[in-house]
C-alpha positions as semicolon CSV with decimal commas, in nm:
position;residue;x (nm);y (nm);z (nm)
1;M;-1,332;-7,408;-19,380
2;S;-1,626;-7,613;-19,350
3;T;-1,835;-7,654;-19,610
4;N;-2,092;-7,427;-19,475
5;N;-1,888;-7,138;-19,471
6;L;-1,760;-7,146;-19,788
7;N;-2,122;-7,159;-19,928
8;Q;-2,193;-6,884;-19,729
9;L;-1,955;-6,674;-19,891
10;F;-2,001;-6,780;-20,190
11;E;-2,386;-6,649;-20,136
12;N;-2,226;-6,347;-20,037
13;Q;-2,176;-6,256;-20,374
14;N;-2,353;-5,920;-20,403
15;N;-2,095;-5,758;-20,163
16;W;-1,801;-5,859;-20,343
17;D;-1,589;-5,574;-20,613
18;F;-1,676;-5,662;-20,967
19;E;-1,448;-5,317;-21,065
20;E;-1,142;-5,341;-21,304
21;P;-0,932;-5,084;-21,275
22;N;-0,825;-4,768;-21,474
23;L;-0,638;-4,779;-21,823
24;G;-0,324;-4,766;-21,741
25;H;-0,301;-4,889;-21,377
26;E;-0,036;-5,132;-21,412
27;K;0,188;-4,917;-21,566
28;R;0,175;-4,682;-21,223
29;F;0,163;-4,943;-20,997
30;L;0,430;-5,062;-21,110
31;D;0,649;-4,708;-21,129
32;K;0,582;-4,660;-20,770
33;L;0,726;-5,027;-20,651
34;K;0,981;-4,911;-20,834
35;K;1,027;-4,540;-20,645
36;Q;1,038;-4,812;-20,315
37;Q;1,303;-4,989;-20,426
38;P;1,625;-4,881;-20,381
39;K;1,837;-4,835;-20,741
40;K;2,146;-5,019;-20,726
41;K;2,489;-4,894;-20,699
42;K;2,736;-5,000;-20,924
43;F;3,027;-5,197;-20,793
44;N;3,365;-5,022;-20,940
45;W;3,642;-5,263;-20,912
46;L;3,952;-5,046;-21,032
47;P;3,992;-4,934;-20,691
48;M;3,939;-5,249;-20,523
49;S;4,192;-5,402;-20,805
50;I;4,440;-5,196;-20,708
51;A;4,402;-5,226;-20,308
52;A;4,404;-5,588;-20,389
53;S;4,727;-5,552;-20,602
54;L;4,891;-5,335;-20,300
55;L;4,795;-5,558;-20,048
56;L;4,913;-5,825;-20,247
57;G;5,263;-5,641;-20,306
58;F;5,253;-5,525;-19,944
59;G;5,256;-5,870;-19,805
60;I;5,506;-6,019;-20,050
61;L;5,783;-5,740;-19,916
62;I;5,654;-5,864;-19,549
63;F;5,706;-6,255;-19,638
64;N;6,032;-6,150;-19,808
65;Y;6,215;-5,963;-19,535
66;T;6,054;-6,249;-19,247
67;N;6,180;-6,521;-19,444
68;N;6,574;-6,320;-19,455
69;Q;6,510;-6,261;-19,082
70;T;6,521;-6,582;-19,030
71;E;6,808;-6,753;-19,187
72;E;7,173;-6,840;-19,014
73;V;7,319;-6,693;-18,812
74;A;7,655;-6,640;-18,810
75;F;7,861;-6,687;-18,484
76;S;8,217;-6,689;-18,394
77;P;8,400;-6,931;-18,469
78;Q;8,353;-7,078;-18,069
79;V;8,043;-7,015;-18,075
80;Q;7,941;-7,156;-18,345
81;E;8,094;-7,485;-18,220
82;T;7,952;-7,485;-17,890
83;H;7,567;-7,435;-18,079
84;D;7,719;-7,751;-18,250
85;Y;7,795;-7,951;-17,986
86;F;7,500;-7,916;-17,755
87;S;7,307;-7,911;-18,062
88;S;7,424;-8,302;-18,142
89;V;7,367;-8,388;-17,797
90;I;7,016;-8,265;-17,794
91;N;6,928;-8,452;-18,111
92;N;7,125;-8,809;-17,935
93;E;6,912;-8,722;-17,657
94;L;6,642;-8,734;-17,882
95;A;6,700;-9,011;-18,086
96;T;6,778;-9,190;-17,760
97;L;6,422;-9,067;-17,585
98;K;6,196;-9,168;-17,918
99;K;6,417;-9,516;-17,905
100;Q;6,284;-9,527;-17,562
101;E;5,879;-9,502;-17,650
102;T;5,600;-9,739;-17,541
103;P;5,264;-9,668;-17,582
104;Q;5,248;-9,638;-17,167
105;S;5,534;-9,350;-17,159
106;K;5,331;-9,241;-17,524
107;A;5,198;-8,944;-17,359
108;L;5,531;-8,814;-17,127
109;I;5,676;-8,807;-17,442
110;N;5,507;-8,610;-17,627
111;D;5,487;-8,343;-17,321
112;A;5,772;-8,310;-17,333
113;M;5,828;-8,277;-17,705
114;N;5,611;-7,973;-17,639
115;E;5,797;-7,838;-17,413
116;M;6,116;-7,875;-17,618
117;E;5,943;-7,659;-17,884
118;S;5,830;-7,422;-17,714
119;L;6,272;-7,394;-17,515
120;E;6,364;-7,408;-17,938
121;K;6,110;-7,126;-17,996
122;D;6,288;-6,940;-17,683
123;Y;6,629;-7,031;-17,888
124;Q;6,534;-6,904;-18,188
125;N;6,453;-6,565;-18,054
126;L;6,821;-6,531;-17,891
127;K;6,954;-6,634;-18,234
128;D;6,688;-6,357;-18,408
129;E;6,862;-6,114;-18,103
130;I;7,205;-6,165;-18,206
131;A;7,110;-6,150;-18,567
132;K;6,944;-5,779;-18,485
133;N;7,218;-5,629;-18,270
134;G;7,510;-5,845;-18,273
135;E;7,638;-6,120;-18,095
136;N;7,718;-6,001;-17,693
137;K;7,780;-6,286;-17,406
138;Q;7,420;-6,249;-17,273
139;I;7,256;-6,362;-17,532
140;V;7,532;-6,623;-17,560
141;F;7,543;-6,736;-17,186
142;A;7,143;-6,754;-17,273
143;M;7,199;-6,993;-17,525
144;I;7,435;-7,188;-17,341
145;T;7,150;-7,199;-17,085
146;N;6,926;-7,265;-17,313
147;M;7,049;-7,582;-17,481
148;Q;7,262;-7,721;-17,123
149;T;6,868;-7,674;-16,969
150;R;6,674;-7,896;-17,244
151;I;6,963;-8,132;-17,230
152;S;6,939;-8,162;-16,861
153;F;6,526;-8,165;-16,930
154;I;6,589;-8,459;-17,196
155;K;6,805;-8,613;-16,935
156;S;6,471;-8,599;-16,691
157;V;6,211;-8,736;-16,875
158;L;6,446;-9,035;-17,037
159;E;6,484;-9,104;-16,660
160;Q;6,044;-9,115;-16,619
161;V;6,034;-9,304;-16,909
162;E;6,280;-9,590;-16,789
163;D;6,107;-9,573;-16,512
164;I;5,821;-9,645;-16,646
165;N;5,935;-9,873;-16,907
166;K;6,093;-10,099;-16,584
167;I;5,801;-10,069;-16,406
168;N;5,561;-10,226;-16,689
169;K;5,893;-10,547;-16,756
170;I;5,799;-10,593;-16,355
171;E;5,434;-10,596;-16,426
172;D;5,493;-10,824;-16,727
173;E;5,669;-11,074;-16,594
174;K;5,470;-11,155;-16,269
175;H;5,220;-11,212;-16,556
176;L;5,329;-11,428;-16,670
């Protein structure tokens, strides 16, 4: 605001309202204001605490139930022997694969490990199926096929890693 406008404002003091409000005006104003504001509701914690307790209880029950479901499945002796054999072959092949890892083959091996996790999940689903419905030939065959697929897959990846390592070795020799 410029100085002229301020001077004009103070020159026109005749138009200003100097009257004081009636006695009790402030109290009446505050009362009206309170009526307009929504009333605060008191929050009852009892129903919420009961609901939370029930949810916690159900959560613990479900957690314990699912943990019990994932316990080892009791296979027949023949199936257990087959499972142990394939598991040892898979573990040996995975150890060999990890030993072959180089910076050039790291991405391939990481992708292979992700695929192995997927196959392991499928295998776990088959074990869960046996735990639920009992052993039958179709499920046992699917489990054996899953393990054979994993072994073949690891061997294929191992061949690819060996090829990558051979190519890198030849290129390194050329640069010497």
